[in-house]
């Protein structure tokens, strides 16, 4: 698509300097039939986004929309099918050897499931020191180093020689955070970091992440399907639907003035913890379910569930800037 | 007991106690829970993981399996006004007649509730036949089309012949709800019915449950950890913490005027998607181990307002305003701040 190529990610968020950006990034997964490849799941299909330095870009969308895949491809945990990724002004896909190693230290990921990501046979001390050793980072006295990190994430040195199973879910997520902080990264992909936690504990972790960002100038790509959490954490929001970005902009604006019909439907579907507001607000209900990613609709992928769909929607809508830094891919919004 | 005016009870639970006897020790999972569900309302049990929502709901039809045991209390079911059935005294056979027809359940994971080997239509028919609504499976399958239509399944004529793996998560949950309402239950217990689904599908399923409730007059017990769902869909709610009900009130009252420090903290800890929040308040610590629960009020180790008495004695239930009760020393004469 000519439009997609014309989009310059450095102009997506004017007034900010992107630490990370992608250009027309694609990741297709082959789906195997009995003998031949049956087709492709276009998990990420031409995504151009920018994450400003020191800020949080929240990435929202329904299950299967491609959020995790996008995060993993940006970190090169998965090779893209096509497209470009830039980190601190340099082409990530060209990184090799020492440069790639440095990138692997500077860009980290934290997952939803703190249980799965921590080796059960290692103590907290070893869990934190292992990546430090791998990256040959000099830390002075290791015990003092680990103790300081534990304190930073709200644990303490008495926890140092215990095993993951001795901790609650929230504490395990703190250990995972300490482990990542030990490498002193600049960019962290947070993939549903609190989805497995109770609200009372979730608030602790979210506040910790915010404090760390302020202190260290960290840049976050924050993935979640919980819009309340995303609003609380993010400076900018990108909304994904079946592998594509449908709307992107400053968080307050996207929440207060959502423009894409999908974003509007998503916002009106979330139950709000306030009965007065709940009874007053108008609801917009989507019919049907997201189509199969194996066989998405031609043109706008949302058109099969869209209340505003019209003939033009069989053509692919480009992302267009409707207001300053507020981008939407919808024919009904940007005109035809 | 606090019940709203004009309440025609369908379920009454008094001082329920449930223990689990594990190798690590006795888990005091439910420790003296009392509540009444009124006919036709949507009553909600809300609370964090492990607070006892599911165990309480299973106890209502004695579904607690070993190593768990109901250790005390009373549970009454009123199939119609004035007709009282003592659940704890029923024979297993009488219970089975009630379960699955008069009182039915919908759980979080629809896949676990469906048999992968049979079509959706067959499974709906089977439930109806088991409870004598139809005499033959064939007739049941015909009726299943109507039921799938009632739960807003797309293309019901086609979908009766589908196997579970051919359906999306939302469609599976619709089928499970179809099975749960096939026998026109008086009480539907929905335990986190939408937790595994996306928000747009969650909204569809919740709308469906309320629509069915309106059409059939059934009562709904909704179990959730999501305060948004409580606010949007329930009439009254009980907040549970570590095996006890700490507060119960009509939903508007609960959100406008939360009394228990736990409820207050919980409401401040939920990020509201429709409002800008500068700082979420977190509750320090985590939920207690129920093998050695804290003495006195089970919330006291995490409570910002705790007093000496809180670690010594269990707080009594205090009535504050219409249908609003709270178990907290702050609101007793001994406690101080509250008064009148
Ligand atoms: N390794 C893989 N092989 C094949 N398909 C994959 C693979 N990983 C992801 N997919 C598919 O790519 C699509 C996007 O998946 P992804 O996990 O990125 O979504 P998501 O937005 O993170 O969803 P969720 O909210 O459920 O985590 C899905 O259709 C998924 O089935
Ligand atoms: N089979 C069991 N053996 C031992 N303990 C159990 C068993 N089932 C439940 N419990 C305990 O009973 C308590 C209440 O559990 P319950 O499943 O009712 O919680 P819940 O409120 O439904 O939580 P969730 O939100 O996670 O579903 C928990 O502390 C749990 O550990
Ligand atoms: Mg994901
Ligand atoms: Mg449960």
Tab-separated table of C-alpha atoms in Angstrom, chain B residues 3-337:
chain	number	residue	atom	x	y	z
B	3	UNK	CA	-33.000	-8.010	53.868
B	4	UNK	CA	-34.517	-5.290	51.739
B	5	UNK	CA	-38.140	-4.435	52.279
B	6	UNK	CA	-40.495	-6.679	50.381
B	7	UNK	CA	-37.813	-9.282	49.823
B	8	UNK	CA	-39.189	-12.691	48.953
B	9	UNK	CA	-36.192	-14.880	49.740
B	10	UNK	CA	-35.146	-17.646	47.370
B	11	UNK	CA	-31.939	-18.509	49.230
B	12	UNK	CA	-31.071	-18.013	52.870
B	13	UNK	CA	-27.610	-18.801	54.177
B	14	UNK	CA	-26.853	-18.514	57.867
B	15	UNK	CA	-23.458	-18.726	59.493
B	16	UNK	CA	-22.049	-21.061	56.845
B	17	UNK	CA	-18.702	-22.681	57.587
B	18	UNK	CA	-16.651	-24.714	55.114
B	19	UNK	CA	-13.243	-26.250	55.793
B	20	UNK	CA	-10.768	-28.036	53.537
B	21	UNK	CA	-8.672	-30.697	55.225
B	22	UNK	CA	-5.321	-30.594	53.441
B	23	UNK	CA	-1.876	-31.983	54.278
B	24	UNK	CA	-0.667	-28.508	55.108
B	25	UNK	CA	-3.515	-28.037	57.590
B	26	UNK	CA	-7.172	-27.085	57.824
B	27	UNK	CA	-8.127	-24.326	55.372
B	28	UNK	CA	-10.920	-22.312	56.995
B	29	UNK	CA	-12.268	-21.264	53.631
B	30	UNK	CA	-15.712	-20.019	54.654
B	31	UNK	CA	-15.979	-18.755	58.178
B	32	UNK	CA	-19.483	-17.756	59.156
B	33	UNK	CA	-21.148	-16.333	56.067
B	34	UNK	CA	-24.736	-15.087	56.221
B	35	UNK	CA	-26.827	-13.655	53.387
B	36	UNK	CA	-30.219	-13.759	51.704
B	37	UNK	CA	-30.910	-13.660	47.985
B	38	UNK	CA	-34.294	-12.213	47.044
B	39	UNK	CA	-36.383	-13.718	44.285
B	40	UNK	CA	-35.876	-11.987	40.940
B	41	UNK	CA	-32.838	-9.914	41.870
B	42	UNK	CA	-29.245	-9.984	40.677
B	43	UNK	CA	-27.174	-10.613	43.770
B	44	UNK	CA	-23.446	-10.425	43.604
B	45	UNK	CA	-20.556	-11.924	45.520
B	46	UNK	CA	-17.445	-9.893	44.836
B	47	UNK	CA	-13.893	-10.228	46.122
B	48	UNK	CA	-10.337	-11.142	45.250
B	49	UNK	CA	-8.879	-14.561	44.481
B	50	UNK	CA	-9.403	-17.128	47.196
B	51	UNK	CA	-11.865	-15.107	49.266
B	52	UNK	CA	-14.456	-17.889	49.016
B	53	UNK	CA	-16.885	-16.863	46.303
B	54	UNK	CA	-16.902	-20.169	44.424
B	55	UNK	CA	-16.929	-22.320	47.543
B	56	UNK	CA	-19.920	-20.365	48.881
B	57	UNK	CA	-21.823	-20.785	45.635
B	58	UNK	CA	-21.060	-24.488	45.437
B	59	UNK	CA	-22.197	-24.988	49.016
B	60	UNK	CA	-25.665	-23.761	47.998
B	61	UNK	CA	-26.351	-27.133	46.383
B	62	UNK	CA	-23.797	-29.067	48.455
B	63	UNK	CA	-21.326	-29.400	45.605
B	64	UNK	CA	-18.333	-29.231	47.965
B	65	UNK	CA	-16.040	-32.185	47.284
B	66	UNK	CA	-13.592	-33.814	49.707
B	67	UNK	CA	-11.232	-32.739	51.225
B	68	UNK	CA	-13.801	-29.977	51.715
B	69	UNK	CA	-16.724	-30.249	54.134
B	70	UNK	CA	-19.576	-28.025	55.218
B	71	UNK	CA	-18.916	-27.741	58.934
B	72	UNK	CA	-21.781	-25.634	60.089
B	73	UNK	CA	-24.602	-23.267	59.335
B	74	UNK	CA	-27.922	-23.469	57.581
B	75	UNK	CA	-28.908	-23.207	53.922
B	76	UNK	CA	-32.535	-22.825	52.886
B	77	UNK	CA	-33.957	-22.799	49.394
B	78	UNK	CA	-37.475	-21.516	48.680
B	79	UNK	CA	-38.669	-22.926	45.324
B	80	UNK	CA	-41.756	-20.745	45.803
B	81	UNK	CA	-42.807	-18.201	48.404
B	82	UNK	CA	-43.271	-19.785	51.823
B	83	UNK	CA	-42.099	-23.248	50.778
B	84	UNK	CA	-38.854	-23.920	52.597
B	85	UNK	CA	-36.371	-26.642	51.660
B	86	UNK	CA	-33.510	-27.399	54.032
B	87	UNK	CA	-30.610	-28.063	51.667
B	88	UNK	CA	-28.381	-29.603	54.325
B	89	UNK	CA	-31.045	-32.226	55.130
B	90	UNK	CA	-31.971	-33.299	51.585
B	91	UNK	CA	-31.062	-36.714	50.239
B	92	UNK	CA	-28.522	-36.829	47.401
B	93	UNK	CA	-31.337	-37.889	45.060
B	94	UNK	CA	-33.547	-34.928	45.915
B	95	UNK	CA	-30.559	-32.614	45.528
B	96	UNK	CA	-29.804	-33.936	42.063
B	97	UNK	CA	-33.341	-33.121	41.015
B	98	UNK	CA	-32.852	-29.493	42.075
B	99	UNK	CA	-29.345	-29.119	40.705
B	100	UNK	CA	-29.293	-28.748	36.966
B	101	UNK	CA	-32.965	-27.902	36.708
B	102	UNK	CA	-34.085	-25.464	39.428
B	103	UNK	CA	-30.631	-24.214	40.377
B	104	UNK	CA	-28.060	-24.245	37.604
B	105	UNK	CA	-24.474	-23.110	37.190
B	106	UNK	CA	-22.404	-21.382	34.524
B	107	UNK	CA	-18.655	-21.327	35.109
B	108	UNK	CA	-15.731	-19.324	33.806
B	109	UNK	CA	-14.368	-21.902	31.389
B	110	UNK	CA	-17.012	-22.982	28.881
B	111	UNK	CA	-14.742	-25.637	27.361
B	112	UNK	CA	-14.682	-27.564	30.603
B	113	UNK	CA	-18.478	-27.625	30.701
B	114	UNK	CA	-18.849	-29.079	27.202
B	115	UNK	CA	-18.107	-32.607	26.054
B	116	UNK	CA	-15.825	-32.404	23.008
B	117	UNK	CA	-17.296	-35.621	21.574
B	118	UNK	CA	-20.893	-34.481	21.187
B	119	UNK	CA	-22.605	-31.757	19.202
B	120	UNK	CA	-23.960	-28.707	20.983
B	121	UNK	CA	-27.510	-29.716	20.070
B	122	UNK	CA	-27.076	-33.169	21.554
B	123	UNK	CA	-25.699	-31.733	24.778
B	124	UNK	CA	-28.575	-29.304	25.216
B	125	UNK	CA	-31.041	-32.129	24.467
B	126	UNK	CA	-29.313	-34.398	26.951
B	127	UNK	CA	-29.753	-31.860	29.790
B	128	UNK	CA	-33.431	-31.533	28.966
B	129	UNK	CA	-33.927	-35.283	28.858
B	130	UNK	CA	-32.106	-35.834	32.141
B	131	UNK	CA	-34.641	-33.602	33.844
B	132	UNK	CA	-37.665	-34.966	32.053
B	133	UNK	CA	-38.413	-31.935	29.896
B	134	UNK	CA	-38.356	-34.065	26.775
B	135	UNK	CA	-38.683	-37.806	26.538
B	136	UNK	CA	-36.484	-38.365	23.497
B	137	UNK	CA	-33.165	-36.899	22.410
B	138	UNK	CA	-34.521	-36.236	18.930
B	139	UNK	CA	-37.237	-34.003	20.270
B	140	UNK	CA	-34.615	-32.348	22.481
B	141	UNK	CA	-32.384	-31.523	19.534
B	142	UNK	CA	-35.343	-29.850	17.829
B	143	UNK	CA	-35.986	-27.790	20.947
B	144	UNK	CA	-32.261	-27.026	21.193
B	145	UNK	CA	-32.523	-24.828	18.097
B	146	UNK	CA	-34.971	-22.582	19.954
B	147	UNK	CA	-32.761	-22.498	22.982
B	148	UNK	CA	-29.714	-21.530	20.952
B	149	UNK	CA	-31.819	-18.817	19.374
B	150	UNK	CA	-32.766	-17.576	22.857
B	151	UNK	CA	-29.101	-17.199	23.757
B	152	UNK	CA	-28.529	-15.252	20.516
B	153	UNK	CA	-26.326	-17.866	18.894
B	154	UNK	CA	-25.704	-16.929	15.258
B	155	UNK	CA	-27.200	-19.483	12.783
B	156	UNK	CA	-28.754	-21.759	15.441
B	157	UNK	CA	-29.940	-24.314	12.840
B	158	UNK	CA	-26.337	-24.816	11.781
B	159	UNK	CA	-24.793	-24.541	15.209
B	160	UNK	CA	-26.851	-27.358	16.798
B	161	UNK	CA	-24.760	-29.680	14.671
B	162	UNK	CA	-21.422	-28.073	15.637
B	163	UNK	CA	-18.883	-29.619	17.956
B	164	UNK	CA	-17.413	-27.451	20.727
B	165	UNK	CA	-14.042	-27.026	18.998
B	166	UNK	CA	-15.789	-25.441	16.030
B	167	UNK	CA	-17.070	-22.576	18.174
B	168	UNK	CA	-15.431	-19.415	19.487
B	169	UNK	CA	-15.152	-18.764	23.237
B	170	UNK	CA	-18.199	-16.517	23.182
B	171	UNK	CA	-20.300	-19.074	21.273
B	172	UNK	CA	-19.256	-21.835	23.681
B	173	UNK	CA	-20.324	-19.730	26.632
B	174	UNK	CA	-23.663	-19.070	24.889
B	175	UNK	CA	-24.120	-22.844	24.535
B	176	UNK	CA	-23.337	-23.393	28.207
B	177	UNK	CA	-25.831	-20.699	29.175
B	178	UNK	CA	-28.305	-22.405	26.843
B	179	UNK	CA	-27.844	-25.665	28.742
B	180	UNK	CA	-28.185	-23.830	32.050
B	181	UNK	CA	-31.484	-22.199	31.097
B	182	UNK	CA	-32.928	-25.113	29.100
B	183	UNK	CA	-34.873	-26.298	32.129
B	184	UNK	CA	-36.086	-22.839	33.126
B	185	UNK	CA	-34.159	-22.586	36.380
B	186	UNK	CA	-35.368	-20.487	39.279
B	187	UNK	CA	-31.810	-19.545	40.228
B	188	UNK	CA	-28.869	-19.247	37.862
B	189	UNK	CA	-25.446	-19.084	39.485
B	190	UNK	CA	-22.916	-17.511	37.143
B	191	UNK	CA	-19.368	-17.866	38.489
B	192	UNK	CA	-17.091	-15.451	36.580
B	193	UNK	CA	-19.073	-16.197	33.394
B	194	UNK	CA	-17.163	-13.692	31.269
B	195	UNK	CA	-13.674	-13.678	32.765
B	196	UNK	CA	-12.226	-15.714	29.897
B	197	UNK	CA	-13.819	-13.538	27.207
B	198	UNK	CA	-12.948	-10.253	25.507
B	199	UNK	CA	-14.743	-7.137	26.717
B	200	UNK	CA	-16.924	-6.751	23.639
B	201	UNK	CA	-18.047	-10.379	24.012
B	202	UNK	CA	-18.368	-9.952	27.783
B	203	UNK	CA	-20.820	-7.128	27.197
B	204	UNK	CA	-22.865	-9.337	24.845
B	205	UNK	CA	-22.995	-12.208	27.341
B	206	UNK	CA	-23.896	-10.006	30.316
B	207	UNK	CA	-26.652	-8.308	28.310
B	208	UNK	CA	-27.907	-11.762	27.399
B	209	UNK	CA	-28.030	-12.913	31.034
B	210	UNK	CA	-30.016	-9.852	32.079
B	211	UNK	CA	-32.342	-10.241	29.108
B	212	UNK	CA	-33.014	-13.893	30.022
B	213	UNK	CA	-33.578	-12.878	33.609
B	214	UNK	CA	-36.107	-10.255	32.571
B	215	UNK	CA	-37.946	-12.692	30.294
B	216	UNK	CA	-38.121	-15.666	32.650
B	217	UNK	CA	-38.131	-13.983	36.047
B	218	UNK	CA	-35.249	-16.121	37.223
B	219	UNK	CA	-32.899	-14.977	39.965
B	220	UNK	CA	-29.236	-14.403	39.197
B	221	UNK	CA	-26.311	-14.909	41.529
B	222	UNK	CA	-23.314	-13.308	39.861
B	223	UNK	CA	-19.848	-14.102	41.121
B	224	UNK	CA	-17.045	-11.833	40.012
B	225	UNK	CA	-13.865	-10.051	40.978
B	226	UNK	CA	-14.689	-7.233	38.568
B	227	UNK	CA	-16.137	-4.186	40.324
B	228	UNK	CA	-17.184	-2.785	36.967
B	229	UNK	CA	-19.546	-5.731	36.412
B	230	UNK	CA	-20.959	-5.290	39.908
B	231	UNK	CA	-21.671	-1.628	39.247
B	232	UNK	CA	-23.264	-2.253	35.865
B	233	UNK	CA	-25.299	-5.368	36.400
B	234	UNK	CA	-26.167	-6.050	40.057
B	235	UNK	CA	-28.903	-4.984	42.449
B	236	UNK	CA	-27.172	-5.879	45.702
B	237	UNK	CA	-23.655	-7.032	46.428
B	238	UNK	CA	-21.696	-8.657	49.214
B	239	UNK	CA	-17.977	-7.981	49.452
B	240	UNK	CA	-16.016	-10.992	50.654
B	241	UNK	CA	-12.579	-11.009	52.201
B	242	UNK	CA	-10.737	-14.118	53.373
B	243	UNK	CA	-13.809	-16.285	53.826
B	244	UNK	CA	-16.167	-13.727	55.320
B	245	UNK	CA	-18.616	-11.112	54.115
B	246	UNK	CA	-17.239	-7.766	55.250
B	247	UNK	CA	-19.973	-5.587	53.784
B	248	UNK	CA	-23.297	-5.905	51.990
B	249	UNK	CA	-25.426	-3.193	50.433
B	250	UNK	CA	-27.541	-2.181	47.455
B	251	UNK	CA	-25.053	-1.509	44.681
B	252	UNK	CA	-25.472	2.257	44.376
B	253	UNK	CA	-25.132	2.643	48.119
B	254	UNK	CA	-22.060	0.411	48.184
B	255	UNK	CA	-20.188	2.506	45.624
B	256	UNK	CA	-21.350	5.859	46.963
B	257	UNK	CA	-20.875	5.137	50.604
B	258	UNK	CA	-18.500	2.218	51.157
B	259	UNK	CA	-18.012	1.644	54.880
B	260	UNK	CA	-15.521	-1.146	55.346
B	261	UNK	CA	-11.880	-0.038	54.991
B	262	UNK	CA	-11.338	-2.992	52.648
B	263	UNK	CA	-14.200	-1.948	50.347
B	264	UNK	CA	-12.972	1.637	50.425
B	265	UNK	CA	-9.437	0.581	49.529
B	266	UNK	CA	-10.615	-1.799	46.820
B	267	UNK	CA	-12.638	0.921	45.101
B	268	UNK	CA	-9.612	3.225	45.094
B	269	UNK	CA	-7.384	0.491	43.682
B	270	UNK	CA	-9.420	-0.109	40.506
B	271	UNK	CA	-8.335	1.980	37.546
B	272	UNK	CA	-11.422	3.587	36.058
B	273	UNK	CA	-11.267	3.713	32.261
B	274	UNK	CA	-13.712	6.609	32.100
B	275	UNK	CA	-11.916	8.899	34.506
B	276	UNK	CA	-8.478	10.318	34.728
B	277	UNK	CA	-6.709	8.991	37.808
B	278	UNK	CA	-3.488	10.486	38.990
B	279	UNK	CA	-2.682	7.962	41.653
B	280	UNK	CA	-4.098	4.531	42.335
B	281	UNK	CA	-4.171	3.633	45.969
B	282	UNK	CA	-2.772	0.238	46.679
B	283	UNK	CA	-3.469	-1.990	49.639
B	284	UNK	CA	-0.214	-3.025	51.302
B	285	UNK	CA	0.503	-6.728	51.781
B	286	UNK	CA	-1.481	-9.594	50.298
B	287	UNK	CA	-4.414	-11.820	51.215
B	288	UNK	CA	-3.847	-14.017	54.264
B	289	UNK	CA	-3.217	-17.727	54.375
B	290	UNK	CA	-6.473	-19.341	55.467
B	291	UNK	CA	-4.765	-22.151	57.355
B	292	UNK	CA	-3.526	-19.604	59.871
B	293	UNK	CA	-5.858	-16.656	59.293
B	294	UNK	CA	-5.285	-13.485	61.340
B	295	UNK	CA	-7.191	-13.401	64.634
B	296	UNK	CA	-10.042	-10.974	65.083
B	297	UNK	CA	-10.825	-9.154	61.874
B	298	UNK	CA	-9.117	-10.984	59.027
B	299	UNK	CA	-8.327	-7.705	57.303
B	300	UNK	CA	-6.632	-6.060	60.282
B	301	UNK	CA	-2.973	-6.647	59.247
B	302	UNK	CA	-3.573	-4.619	56.072
B	303	UNK	CA	-6.011	-2.095	57.518
B	304	UNK	CA	-4.945	1.559	57.757
B	305	UNK	CA	-7.536	2.198	60.484
B	306	UNK	CA	-6.960	-0.814	62.726
B	307	UNK	CA	-7.428	-0.523	66.469
B	308	UNK	CA	-6.373	-2.820	69.294
B	309	UNK	CA	-9.682	-4.632	69.381
B	310	UNK	CA	-9.384	-5.564	65.676
B	311	UNK	CA	-6.604	-8.077	66.297
B	312	UNK	CA	-8.390	-9.609	69.285
B	313	UNK	CA	-12.025	-10.065	68.426
B	314	UNK	CA	-14.084	-10.722	65.373
B	315	UNK	CA	-16.052	-7.586	64.505
B	316	UNK	CA	-19.840	-7.871	64.850
B	317	UNK	CA	-22.114	-7.079	61.927
B	318	UNK	CA	-23.515	-3.598	62.228
B	319	UNK	CA	-26.516	-2.239	60.382
B	320	UNK	CA	-26.004	1.182	58.866
B	321	UNK	CA	-28.906	2.483	56.887
B	322	UNK	CA	-31.212	0.608	54.554
B	323	UNK	CA	-29.976	-2.843	53.773
B	324	UNK	CA	-26.403	-1.808	54.417
B	325	UNK	CA	-24.405	-3.925	56.828
B	326	UNK	CA	-20.743	-3.908	57.666
B	327	UNK	CA	-18.511	-6.080	59.847
B	328	UNK	CA	-16.073	-3.568	61.297
B	329	UNK	CA	-15.249	-2.292	64.775
B	330	UNK	CA	-15.233	1.298	63.543
B	331	UNK	CA	-18.984	1.293	63.424
B	332	UNK	CA	-19.708	-0.165	66.839
B	333	UNK	CA	-20.157	1.764	70.073
B	334	UNK	CA	-16.864	0.300	71.301
B	335	UNK	CA	-15.094	1.355	68.127
B	336	UNK	CA	-15.575	5.090	68.339
B	337	UNK	CA	-15.636	7.085	65.117
